[in-house]
PDB file of C-alpha atoms in Angstrom:
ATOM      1  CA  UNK A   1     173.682 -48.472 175.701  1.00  0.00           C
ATOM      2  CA  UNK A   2     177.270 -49.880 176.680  1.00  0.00           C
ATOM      3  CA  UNK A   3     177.080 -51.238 180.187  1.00  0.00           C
ATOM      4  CA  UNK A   4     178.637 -54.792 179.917  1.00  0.00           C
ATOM      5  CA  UNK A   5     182.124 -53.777 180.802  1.00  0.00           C
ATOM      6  CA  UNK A   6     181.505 -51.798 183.712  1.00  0.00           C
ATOM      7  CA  UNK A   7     182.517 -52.012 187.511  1.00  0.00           C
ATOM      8  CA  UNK A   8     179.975 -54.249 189.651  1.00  0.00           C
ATOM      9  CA  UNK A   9     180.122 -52.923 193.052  1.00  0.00           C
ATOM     10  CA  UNK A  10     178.024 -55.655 194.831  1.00  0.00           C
ATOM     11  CA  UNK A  11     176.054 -53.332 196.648  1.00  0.00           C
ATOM     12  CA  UNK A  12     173.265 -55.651 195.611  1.00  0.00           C
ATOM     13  CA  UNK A  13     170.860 -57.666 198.630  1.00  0.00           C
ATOM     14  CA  UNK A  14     169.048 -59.922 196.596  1.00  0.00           C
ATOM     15  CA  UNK A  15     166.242 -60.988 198.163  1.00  0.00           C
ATOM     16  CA  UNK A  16     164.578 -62.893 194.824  1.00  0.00           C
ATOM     17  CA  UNK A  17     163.369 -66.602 195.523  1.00  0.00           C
ATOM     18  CA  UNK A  18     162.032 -65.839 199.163  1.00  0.00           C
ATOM     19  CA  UNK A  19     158.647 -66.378 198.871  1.00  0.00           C
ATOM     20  CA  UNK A  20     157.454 -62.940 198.519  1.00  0.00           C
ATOM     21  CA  UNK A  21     154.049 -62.317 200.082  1.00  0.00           C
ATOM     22  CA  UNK A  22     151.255 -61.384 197.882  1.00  0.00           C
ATOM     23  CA  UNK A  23     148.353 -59.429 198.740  1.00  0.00           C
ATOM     24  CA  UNK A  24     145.204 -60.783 200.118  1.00  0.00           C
ATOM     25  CA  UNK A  25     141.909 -59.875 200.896  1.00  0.00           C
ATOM     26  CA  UNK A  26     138.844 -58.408 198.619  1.00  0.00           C
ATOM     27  CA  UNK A  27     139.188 -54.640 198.021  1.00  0.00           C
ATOM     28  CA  UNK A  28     143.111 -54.482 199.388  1.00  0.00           C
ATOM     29  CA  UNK A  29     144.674 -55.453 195.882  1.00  0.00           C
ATOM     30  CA  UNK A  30     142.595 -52.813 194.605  1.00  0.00           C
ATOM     31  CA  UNK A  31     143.799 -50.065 196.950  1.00  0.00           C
ATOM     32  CA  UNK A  32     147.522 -50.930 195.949  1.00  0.00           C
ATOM     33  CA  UNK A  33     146.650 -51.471 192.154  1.00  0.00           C
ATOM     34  CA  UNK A  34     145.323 -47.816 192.527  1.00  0.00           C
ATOM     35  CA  UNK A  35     148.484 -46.374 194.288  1.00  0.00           C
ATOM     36  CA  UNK A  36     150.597 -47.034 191.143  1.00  0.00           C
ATOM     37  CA  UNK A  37     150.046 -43.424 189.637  1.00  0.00           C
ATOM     38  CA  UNK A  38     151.874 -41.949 192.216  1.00  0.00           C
ATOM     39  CA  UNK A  39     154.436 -44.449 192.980  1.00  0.00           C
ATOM     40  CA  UNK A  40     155.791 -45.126 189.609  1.00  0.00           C
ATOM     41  CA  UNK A  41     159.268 -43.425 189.971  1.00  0.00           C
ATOM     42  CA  UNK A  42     158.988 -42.597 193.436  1.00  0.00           C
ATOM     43  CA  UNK A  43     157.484 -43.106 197.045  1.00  0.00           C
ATOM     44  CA  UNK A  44     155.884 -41.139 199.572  1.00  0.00           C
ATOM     45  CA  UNK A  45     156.780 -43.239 202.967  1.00  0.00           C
ATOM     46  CA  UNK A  46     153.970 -41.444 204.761  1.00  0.00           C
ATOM     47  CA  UNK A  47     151.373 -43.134 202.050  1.00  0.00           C
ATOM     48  CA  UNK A  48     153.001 -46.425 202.262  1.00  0.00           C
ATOM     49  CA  UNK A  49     152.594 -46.845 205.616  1.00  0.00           C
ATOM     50  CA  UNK A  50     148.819 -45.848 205.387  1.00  0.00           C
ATOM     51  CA  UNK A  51     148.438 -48.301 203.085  1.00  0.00           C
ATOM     52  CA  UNK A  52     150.531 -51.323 204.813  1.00  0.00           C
ATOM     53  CA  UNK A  53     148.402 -50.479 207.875  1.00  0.00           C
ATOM     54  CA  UNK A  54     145.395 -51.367 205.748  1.00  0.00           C
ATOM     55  CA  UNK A  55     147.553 -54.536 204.818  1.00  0.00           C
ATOM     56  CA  UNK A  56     148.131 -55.568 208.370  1.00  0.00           C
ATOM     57  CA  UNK A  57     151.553 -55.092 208.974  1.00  0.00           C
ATOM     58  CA  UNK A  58     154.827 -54.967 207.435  1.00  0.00           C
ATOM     59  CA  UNK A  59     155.414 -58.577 207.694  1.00  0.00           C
ATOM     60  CA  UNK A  60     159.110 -60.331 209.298  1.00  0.00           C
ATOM     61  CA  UNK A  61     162.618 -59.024 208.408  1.00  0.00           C
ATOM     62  CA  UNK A  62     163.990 -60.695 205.269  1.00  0.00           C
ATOM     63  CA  UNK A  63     167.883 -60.919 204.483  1.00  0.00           C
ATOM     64  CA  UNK A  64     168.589 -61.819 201.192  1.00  0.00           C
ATOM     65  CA  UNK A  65     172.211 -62.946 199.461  1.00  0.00           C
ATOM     66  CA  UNK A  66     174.149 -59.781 199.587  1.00  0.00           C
ATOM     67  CA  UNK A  67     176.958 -58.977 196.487  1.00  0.00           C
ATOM     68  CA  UNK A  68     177.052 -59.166 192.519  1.00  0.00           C
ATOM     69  CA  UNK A  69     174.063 -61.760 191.220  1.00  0.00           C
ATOM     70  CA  UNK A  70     175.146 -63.924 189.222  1.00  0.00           C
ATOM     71  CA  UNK A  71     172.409 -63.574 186.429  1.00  0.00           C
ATOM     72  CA  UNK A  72     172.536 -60.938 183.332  1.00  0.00           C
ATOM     73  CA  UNK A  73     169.229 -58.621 184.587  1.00  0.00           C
ATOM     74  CA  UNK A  74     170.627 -58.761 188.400  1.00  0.00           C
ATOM     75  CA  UNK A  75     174.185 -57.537 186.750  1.00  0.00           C
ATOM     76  CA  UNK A  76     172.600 -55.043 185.334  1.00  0.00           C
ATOM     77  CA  UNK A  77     171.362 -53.606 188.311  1.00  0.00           C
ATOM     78  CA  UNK A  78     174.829 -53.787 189.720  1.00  0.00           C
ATOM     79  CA  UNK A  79     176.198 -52.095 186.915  1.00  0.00           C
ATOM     80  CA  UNK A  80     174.573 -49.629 186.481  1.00  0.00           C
ATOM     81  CA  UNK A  81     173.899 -48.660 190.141  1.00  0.00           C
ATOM     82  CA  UNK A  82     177.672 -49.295 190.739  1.00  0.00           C
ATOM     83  CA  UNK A  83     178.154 -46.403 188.067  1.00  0.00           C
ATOM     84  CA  UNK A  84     175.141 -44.418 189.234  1.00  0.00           C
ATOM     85  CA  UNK A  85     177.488 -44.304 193.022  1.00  0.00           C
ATOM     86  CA  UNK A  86     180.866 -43.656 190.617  1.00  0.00           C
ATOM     87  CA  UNK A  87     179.022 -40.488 189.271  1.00  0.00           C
ATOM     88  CA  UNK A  88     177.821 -38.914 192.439  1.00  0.00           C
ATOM     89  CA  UNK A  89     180.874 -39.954 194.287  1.00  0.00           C
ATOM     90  CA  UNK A  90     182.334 -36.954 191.787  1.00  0.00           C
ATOM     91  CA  UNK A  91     179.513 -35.187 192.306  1.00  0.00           C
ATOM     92  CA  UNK A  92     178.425 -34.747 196.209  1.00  0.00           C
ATOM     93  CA  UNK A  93     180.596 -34.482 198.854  1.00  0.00           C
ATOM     94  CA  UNK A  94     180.220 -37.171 201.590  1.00  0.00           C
ATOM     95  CA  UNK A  95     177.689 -39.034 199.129  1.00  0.00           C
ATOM     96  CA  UNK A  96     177.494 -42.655 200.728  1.00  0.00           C
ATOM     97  CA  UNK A  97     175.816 -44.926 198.521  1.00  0.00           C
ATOM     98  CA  UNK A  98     172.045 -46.858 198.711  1.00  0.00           C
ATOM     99  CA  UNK A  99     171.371 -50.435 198.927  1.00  0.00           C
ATOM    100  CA  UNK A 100     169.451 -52.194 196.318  1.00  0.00           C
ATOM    101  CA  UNK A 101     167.264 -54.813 197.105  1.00  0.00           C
ATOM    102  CA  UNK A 102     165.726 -57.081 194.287  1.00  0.00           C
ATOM    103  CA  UNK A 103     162.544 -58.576 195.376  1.00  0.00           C
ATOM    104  CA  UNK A 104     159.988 -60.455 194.050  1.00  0.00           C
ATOM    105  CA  UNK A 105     156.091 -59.518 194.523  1.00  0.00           C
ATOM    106  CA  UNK A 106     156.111 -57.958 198.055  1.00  0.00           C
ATOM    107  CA  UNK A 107     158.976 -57.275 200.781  1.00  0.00           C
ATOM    108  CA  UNK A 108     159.568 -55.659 204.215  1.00  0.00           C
ATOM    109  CA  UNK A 109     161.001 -51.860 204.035  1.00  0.00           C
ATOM    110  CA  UNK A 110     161.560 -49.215 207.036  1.00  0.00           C
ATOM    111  CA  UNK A 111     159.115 -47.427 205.367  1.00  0.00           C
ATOM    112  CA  UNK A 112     156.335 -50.271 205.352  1.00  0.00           C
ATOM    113  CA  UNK A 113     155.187 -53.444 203.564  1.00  0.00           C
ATOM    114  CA  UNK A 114     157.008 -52.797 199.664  1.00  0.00           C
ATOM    115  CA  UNK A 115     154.967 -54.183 196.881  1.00  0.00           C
ATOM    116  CA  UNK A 116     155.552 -54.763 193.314  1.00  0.00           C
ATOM    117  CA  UNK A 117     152.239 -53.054 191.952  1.00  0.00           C
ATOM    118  CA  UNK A 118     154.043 -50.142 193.649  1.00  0.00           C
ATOM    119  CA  UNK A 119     156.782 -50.117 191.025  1.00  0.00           C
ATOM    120  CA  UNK A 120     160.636 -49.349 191.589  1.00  0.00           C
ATOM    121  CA  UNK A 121     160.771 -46.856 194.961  1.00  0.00           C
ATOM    122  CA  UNK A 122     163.825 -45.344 196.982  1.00  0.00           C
ATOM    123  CA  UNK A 123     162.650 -46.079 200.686  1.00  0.00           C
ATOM    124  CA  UNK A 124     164.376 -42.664 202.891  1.00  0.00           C
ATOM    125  CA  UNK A 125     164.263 -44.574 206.464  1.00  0.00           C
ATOM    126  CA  UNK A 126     166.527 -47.426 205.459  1.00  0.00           C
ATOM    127  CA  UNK A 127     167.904 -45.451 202.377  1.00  0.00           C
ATOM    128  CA  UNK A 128     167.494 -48.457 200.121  1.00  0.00           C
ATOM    129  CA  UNK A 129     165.846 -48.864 196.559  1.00  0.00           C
ATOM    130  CA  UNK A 130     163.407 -51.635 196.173  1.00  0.00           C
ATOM    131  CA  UNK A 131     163.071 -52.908 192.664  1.00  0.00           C
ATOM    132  CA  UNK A 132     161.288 -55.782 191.711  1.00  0.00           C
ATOM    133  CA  UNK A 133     162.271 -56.911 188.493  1.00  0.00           C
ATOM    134  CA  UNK A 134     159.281 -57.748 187.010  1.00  0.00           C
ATOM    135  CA  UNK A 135     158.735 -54.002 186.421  1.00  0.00           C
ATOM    136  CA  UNK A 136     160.528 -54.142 183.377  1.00  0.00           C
ATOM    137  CA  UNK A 137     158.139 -55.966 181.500  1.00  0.00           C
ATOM    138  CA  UNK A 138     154.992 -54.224 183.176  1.00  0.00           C
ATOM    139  CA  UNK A 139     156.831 -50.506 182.071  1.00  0.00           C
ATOM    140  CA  UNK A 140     156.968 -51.802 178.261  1.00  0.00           C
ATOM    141  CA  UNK A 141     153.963 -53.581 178.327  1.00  0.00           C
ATOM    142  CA  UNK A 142     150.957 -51.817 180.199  1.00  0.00           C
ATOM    143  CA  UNK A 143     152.886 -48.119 180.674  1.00  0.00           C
ATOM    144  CA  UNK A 144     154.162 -47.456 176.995  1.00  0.00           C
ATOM    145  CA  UNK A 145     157.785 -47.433 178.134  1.00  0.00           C
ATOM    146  CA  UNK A 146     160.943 -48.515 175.864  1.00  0.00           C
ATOM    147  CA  UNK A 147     162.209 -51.693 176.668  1.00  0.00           C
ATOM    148  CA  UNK A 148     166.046 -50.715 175.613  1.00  0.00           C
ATOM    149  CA  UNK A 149     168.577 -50.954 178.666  1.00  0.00           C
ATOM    150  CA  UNK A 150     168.790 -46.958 178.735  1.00  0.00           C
ATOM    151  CA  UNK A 151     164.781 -46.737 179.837  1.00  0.00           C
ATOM    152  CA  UNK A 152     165.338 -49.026 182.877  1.00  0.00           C
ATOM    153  CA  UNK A 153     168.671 -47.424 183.386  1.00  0.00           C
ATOM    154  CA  UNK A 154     166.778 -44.131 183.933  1.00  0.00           C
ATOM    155  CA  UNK A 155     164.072 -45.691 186.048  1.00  0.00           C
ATOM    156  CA  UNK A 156     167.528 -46.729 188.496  1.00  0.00           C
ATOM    157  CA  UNK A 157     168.899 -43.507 188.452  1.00  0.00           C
ATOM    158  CA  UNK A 158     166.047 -41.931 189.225  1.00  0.00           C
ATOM    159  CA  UNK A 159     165.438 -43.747 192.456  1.00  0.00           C
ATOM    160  CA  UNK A 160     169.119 -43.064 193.314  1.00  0.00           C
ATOM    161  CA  UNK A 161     168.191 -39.362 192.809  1.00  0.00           C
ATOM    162  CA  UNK A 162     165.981 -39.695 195.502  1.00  0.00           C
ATOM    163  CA  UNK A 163     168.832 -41.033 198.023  1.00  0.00           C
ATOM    164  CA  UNK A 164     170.785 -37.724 196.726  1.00  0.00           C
ATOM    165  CA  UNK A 165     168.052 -35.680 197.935  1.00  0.00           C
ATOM    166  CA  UNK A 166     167.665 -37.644 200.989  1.00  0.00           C
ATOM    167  CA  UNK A 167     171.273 -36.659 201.824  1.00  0.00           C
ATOM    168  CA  UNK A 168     170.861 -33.141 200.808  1.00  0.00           C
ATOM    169  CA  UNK A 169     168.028 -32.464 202.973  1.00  0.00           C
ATOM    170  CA  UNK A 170     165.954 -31.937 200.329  1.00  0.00           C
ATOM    171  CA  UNK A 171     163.568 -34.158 200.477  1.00  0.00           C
ATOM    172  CA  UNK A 172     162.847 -33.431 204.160  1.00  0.00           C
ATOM    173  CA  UNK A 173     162.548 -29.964 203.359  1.00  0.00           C
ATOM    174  CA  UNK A 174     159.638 -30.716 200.653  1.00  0.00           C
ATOM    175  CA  UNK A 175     157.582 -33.349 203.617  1.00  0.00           C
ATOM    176  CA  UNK A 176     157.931 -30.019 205.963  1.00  0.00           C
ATOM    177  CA  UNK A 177     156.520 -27.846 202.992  1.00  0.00           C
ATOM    178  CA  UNK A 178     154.224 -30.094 202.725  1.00  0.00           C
ATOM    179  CA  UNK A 179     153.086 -30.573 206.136  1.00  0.00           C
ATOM    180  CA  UNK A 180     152.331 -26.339 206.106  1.00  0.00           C
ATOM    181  CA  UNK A 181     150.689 -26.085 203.058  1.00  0.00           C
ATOM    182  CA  UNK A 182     147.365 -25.114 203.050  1.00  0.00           C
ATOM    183  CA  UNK A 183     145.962 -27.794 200.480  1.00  0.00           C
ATOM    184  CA  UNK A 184     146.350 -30.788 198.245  1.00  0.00           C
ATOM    185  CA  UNK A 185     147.235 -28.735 195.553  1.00  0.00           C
ATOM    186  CA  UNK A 186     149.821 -26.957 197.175  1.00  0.00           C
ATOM    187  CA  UNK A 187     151.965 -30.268 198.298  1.00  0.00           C
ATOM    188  CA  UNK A 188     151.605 -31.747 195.373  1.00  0.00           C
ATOM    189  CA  UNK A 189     153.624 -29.111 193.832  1.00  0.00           C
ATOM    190  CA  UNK A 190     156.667 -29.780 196.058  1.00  0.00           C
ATOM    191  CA  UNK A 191     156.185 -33.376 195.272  1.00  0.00           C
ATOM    192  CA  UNK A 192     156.232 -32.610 191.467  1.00  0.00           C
ATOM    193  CA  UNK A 193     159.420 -30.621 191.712  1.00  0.00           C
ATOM    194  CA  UNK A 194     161.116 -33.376 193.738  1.00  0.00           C
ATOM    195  CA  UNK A 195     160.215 -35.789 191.213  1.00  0.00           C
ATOM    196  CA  UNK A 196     161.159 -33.423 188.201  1.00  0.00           C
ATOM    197  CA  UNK A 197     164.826 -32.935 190.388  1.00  0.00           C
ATOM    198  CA  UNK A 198     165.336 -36.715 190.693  1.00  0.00           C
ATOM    199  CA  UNK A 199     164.782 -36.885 186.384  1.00  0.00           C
ATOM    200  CA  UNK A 200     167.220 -34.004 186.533  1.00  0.00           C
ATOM    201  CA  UNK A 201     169.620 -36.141 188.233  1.00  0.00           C
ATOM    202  CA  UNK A 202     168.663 -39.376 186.243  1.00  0.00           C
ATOM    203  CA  UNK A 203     170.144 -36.806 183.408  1.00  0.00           C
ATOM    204  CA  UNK A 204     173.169 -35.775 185.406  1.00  0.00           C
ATOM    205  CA  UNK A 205     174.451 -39.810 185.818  1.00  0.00           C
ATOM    206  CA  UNK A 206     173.247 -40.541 181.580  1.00  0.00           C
ATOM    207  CA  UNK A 207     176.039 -37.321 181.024  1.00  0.00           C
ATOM    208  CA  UNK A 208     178.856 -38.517 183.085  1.00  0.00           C
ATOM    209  CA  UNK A 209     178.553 -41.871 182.662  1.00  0.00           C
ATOM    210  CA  UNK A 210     181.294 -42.606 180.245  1.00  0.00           C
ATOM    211  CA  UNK A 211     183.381 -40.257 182.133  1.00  0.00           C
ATOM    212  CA  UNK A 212     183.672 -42.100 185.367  1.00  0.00           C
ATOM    213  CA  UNK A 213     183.829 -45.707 183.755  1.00  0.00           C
ATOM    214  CA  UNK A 214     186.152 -44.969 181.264  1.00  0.00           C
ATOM    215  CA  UNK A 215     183.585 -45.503 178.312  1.00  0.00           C
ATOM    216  CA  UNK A 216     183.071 -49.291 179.630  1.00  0.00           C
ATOM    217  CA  UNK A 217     178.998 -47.336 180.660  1.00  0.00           C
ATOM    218  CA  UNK A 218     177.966 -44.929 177.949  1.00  0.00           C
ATOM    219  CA  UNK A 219     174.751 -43.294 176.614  1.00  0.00           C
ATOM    220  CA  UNK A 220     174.160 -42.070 173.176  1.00  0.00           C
ATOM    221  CA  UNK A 221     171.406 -39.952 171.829  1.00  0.00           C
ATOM    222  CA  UNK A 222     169.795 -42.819 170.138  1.00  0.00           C
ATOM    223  CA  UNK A 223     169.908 -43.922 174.194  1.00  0.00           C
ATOM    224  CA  UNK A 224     168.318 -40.529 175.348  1.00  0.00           C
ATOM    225  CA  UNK A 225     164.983 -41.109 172.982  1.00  0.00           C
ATOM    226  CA  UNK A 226     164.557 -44.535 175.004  1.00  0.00           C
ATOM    227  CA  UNK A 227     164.704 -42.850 178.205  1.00  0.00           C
ATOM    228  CA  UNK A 228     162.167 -39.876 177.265  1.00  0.00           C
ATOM    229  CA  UNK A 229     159.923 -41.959 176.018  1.00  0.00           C
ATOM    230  CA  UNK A 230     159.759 -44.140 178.948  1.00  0.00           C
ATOM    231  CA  UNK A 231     159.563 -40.482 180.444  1.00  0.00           C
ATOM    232  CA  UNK A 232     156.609 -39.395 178.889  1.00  0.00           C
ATOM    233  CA  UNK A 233     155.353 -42.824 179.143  1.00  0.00           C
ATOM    234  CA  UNK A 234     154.906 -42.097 182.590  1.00  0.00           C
ATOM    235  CA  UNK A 235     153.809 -37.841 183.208  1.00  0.00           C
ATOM    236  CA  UNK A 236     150.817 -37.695 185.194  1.00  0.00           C
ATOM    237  CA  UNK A 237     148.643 -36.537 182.383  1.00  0.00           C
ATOM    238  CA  UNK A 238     149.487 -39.510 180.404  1.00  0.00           C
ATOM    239  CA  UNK A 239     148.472 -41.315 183.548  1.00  0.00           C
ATOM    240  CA  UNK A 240     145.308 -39.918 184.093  1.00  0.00           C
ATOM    241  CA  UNK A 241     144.340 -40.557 180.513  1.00  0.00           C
ATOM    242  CA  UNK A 242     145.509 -43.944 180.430  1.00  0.00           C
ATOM    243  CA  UNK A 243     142.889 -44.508 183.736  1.00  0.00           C
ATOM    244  CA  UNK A 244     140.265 -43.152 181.575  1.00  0.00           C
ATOM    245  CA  UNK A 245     140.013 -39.539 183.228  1.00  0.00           C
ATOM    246  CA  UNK A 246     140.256 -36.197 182.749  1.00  0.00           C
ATOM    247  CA  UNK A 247     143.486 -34.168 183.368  1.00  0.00           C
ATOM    248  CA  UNK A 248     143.974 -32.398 186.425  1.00  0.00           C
ATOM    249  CA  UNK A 249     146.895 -30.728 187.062  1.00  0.00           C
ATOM    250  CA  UNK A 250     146.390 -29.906 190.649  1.00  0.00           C
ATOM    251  CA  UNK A 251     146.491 -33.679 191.233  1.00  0.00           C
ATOM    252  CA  UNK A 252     149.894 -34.352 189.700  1.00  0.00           C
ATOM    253  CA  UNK A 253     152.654 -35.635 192.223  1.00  0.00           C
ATOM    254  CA  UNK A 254     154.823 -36.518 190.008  1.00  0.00           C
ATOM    255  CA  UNK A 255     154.563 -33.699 186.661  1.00  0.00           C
ATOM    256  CA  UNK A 256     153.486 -33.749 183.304  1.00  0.00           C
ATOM    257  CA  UNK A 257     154.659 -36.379 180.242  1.00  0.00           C
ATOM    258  CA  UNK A 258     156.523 -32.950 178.892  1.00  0.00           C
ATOM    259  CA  UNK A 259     158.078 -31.858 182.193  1.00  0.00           C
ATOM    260  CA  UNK A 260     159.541 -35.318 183.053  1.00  0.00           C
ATOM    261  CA  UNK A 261     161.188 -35.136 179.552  1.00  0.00           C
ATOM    262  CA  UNK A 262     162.132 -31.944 179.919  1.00  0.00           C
ATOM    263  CA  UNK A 263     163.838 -32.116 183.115  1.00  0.00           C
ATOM    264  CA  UNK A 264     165.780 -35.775 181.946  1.00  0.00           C
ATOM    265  CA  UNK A 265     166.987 -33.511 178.879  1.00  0.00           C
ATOM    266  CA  UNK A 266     168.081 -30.930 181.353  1.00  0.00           C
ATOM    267  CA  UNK A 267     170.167 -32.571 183.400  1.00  0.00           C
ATOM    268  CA  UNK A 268     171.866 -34.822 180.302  1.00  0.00           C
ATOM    269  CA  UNK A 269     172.623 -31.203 178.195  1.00  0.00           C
ATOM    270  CA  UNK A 270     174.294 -29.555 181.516  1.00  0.00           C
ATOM    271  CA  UNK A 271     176.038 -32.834 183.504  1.00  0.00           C
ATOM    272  CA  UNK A 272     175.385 -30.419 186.266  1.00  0.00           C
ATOM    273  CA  UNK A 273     173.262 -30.730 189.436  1.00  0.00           C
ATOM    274  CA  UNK A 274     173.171 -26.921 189.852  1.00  0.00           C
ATOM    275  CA  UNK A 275     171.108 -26.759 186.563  1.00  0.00           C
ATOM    276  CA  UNK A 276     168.204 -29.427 188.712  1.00  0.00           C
ATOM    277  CA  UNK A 277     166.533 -26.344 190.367  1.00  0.00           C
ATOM    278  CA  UNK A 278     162.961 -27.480 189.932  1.00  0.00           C
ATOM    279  CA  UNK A 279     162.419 -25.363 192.881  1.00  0.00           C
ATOM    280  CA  UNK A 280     162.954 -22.130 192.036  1.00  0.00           C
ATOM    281  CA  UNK A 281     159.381 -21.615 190.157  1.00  0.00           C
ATOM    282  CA  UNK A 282     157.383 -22.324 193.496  1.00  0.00           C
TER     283      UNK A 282
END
């Protein structure tokens, strides 16, 4: 994909070099390891903080250096999230953009201790997304994703579609759907079609792209194929296999290989939020 050209916005607080804090402790690494189904693509604060508590804490505010890095995969963030901002600025009224915090291993978050096994995650009290780059290599590597520019692109996007539905009440809507529903099952549907909406709205940004940066960011269809497989890479079914288990829908959170490619196809074809409704069917 085309990205080189396009406007860095600096909304970038890189925290990389710190000293991140790894995790210690027999069994703890374990519990995190294991939380990486579900937090692939996306975060539930309410787990997190059940799991930092286990940690012991959410460690000491950290600043980092806040504006454009200075190194290609930090630019790249920048980029892209600058044009991410550019698309929903045409696209939301009132939309105020995220932070993005680069990291490296672990990192404090308002919504508790942020690790890397967690993967990339949008964090609603602070309204930041916490990527540690190192992600990358673990998506092509371990999680059969494409390692083209458009697959991580997605993985971005996606994580801003989280801080759209953060500021369209969505996503408090699906917690207090969740918080009535009479099983497991039952929220995890909500959390599937919020996760399905933000690969709508990864689609939405991939379409208008070009538009808002005058061609200097652009996706082609040769682009697309990265993204879906990364997309498919990543379903809950193809997660469950990959942990040597059986499939079992009722314990998706965040849908199937074919409904996270779906939904990403969805919102590129239409360039429209209004065609996101992954809501409707419940």
């Amino acid at each position: 994909m085309r990205w080189q050209g396009g406007r860095r916005g600096g909304n970038i607080e890189d925290r990389r070099g710190m000293g991140g804090v790894g995790i210690a402790g027999g069994g703890i690494g374990a519990i995190v390891l294991a939380a990486i189904g579900y937090f692939v693509f996306g975060i539930d604060p309410q787990t997190t903080q059940q799991i930092t508590s286990q940690l012991g804490g959410v460690g000491s505010a950290e600043q980092g250096v806040e504006g454009s890095p200075d190194d290609q995969a930090g630019a790249f963030v920048d980029v892209i999230g600058s044009n991410v901002d550019d698309v929903w600025q045409t696209q939301l009224e009132g939309y105020q953009p995220p932070t993005v915090v680069l990291y490296e291993q672990g990192t404090p978050t308002g919504c508790g201790f942020g690790q890397a096994a967690m993967g990339p995650f949008y964090c609603p009290a602070d309204r930041q997304v916490y990527l540690d780059l190192s992600f990358w290599q673990q998506l092509e590597t371990q999680l059969g994703g494409s390692g083209a520019d458009f697959a991580r692109a997605y993985v971005i996007a996606h994580e801003y579609g989280h801080h759209v539905q953060t500021l369209t009440g969505a996503s408090q809507q699906v917690r207090a759907a969740q918080q009535r529903a009479s099983g497991e099952a039952e929220a995890n549907r909500y959390s599937v079609a919020l996760e399905l909406q933000a690969d709508c709205y990864a689609g939405i940004w991939a379409a208008n792209a070009a538009a808002v940066s005058g061609g200097e960011v652009a996706v082609s269809a040769a682009d697309l194929e990265a993204g879906m497989q990364t997309a498919a890479a990543i379903g809950d079914d193809t997660m469950q296999r990959r942990q040597g288990g059986q499939v079992q829908p009722d314990g998706f959170t965040h849908g199937s290989s074919a409904q996270r490619v779906e939904w990403l196809q969805r919102g590129y074809q239409s360039g429209d939020p209004a065609a996101c409704d992954t809501f409707a069917a419940l």
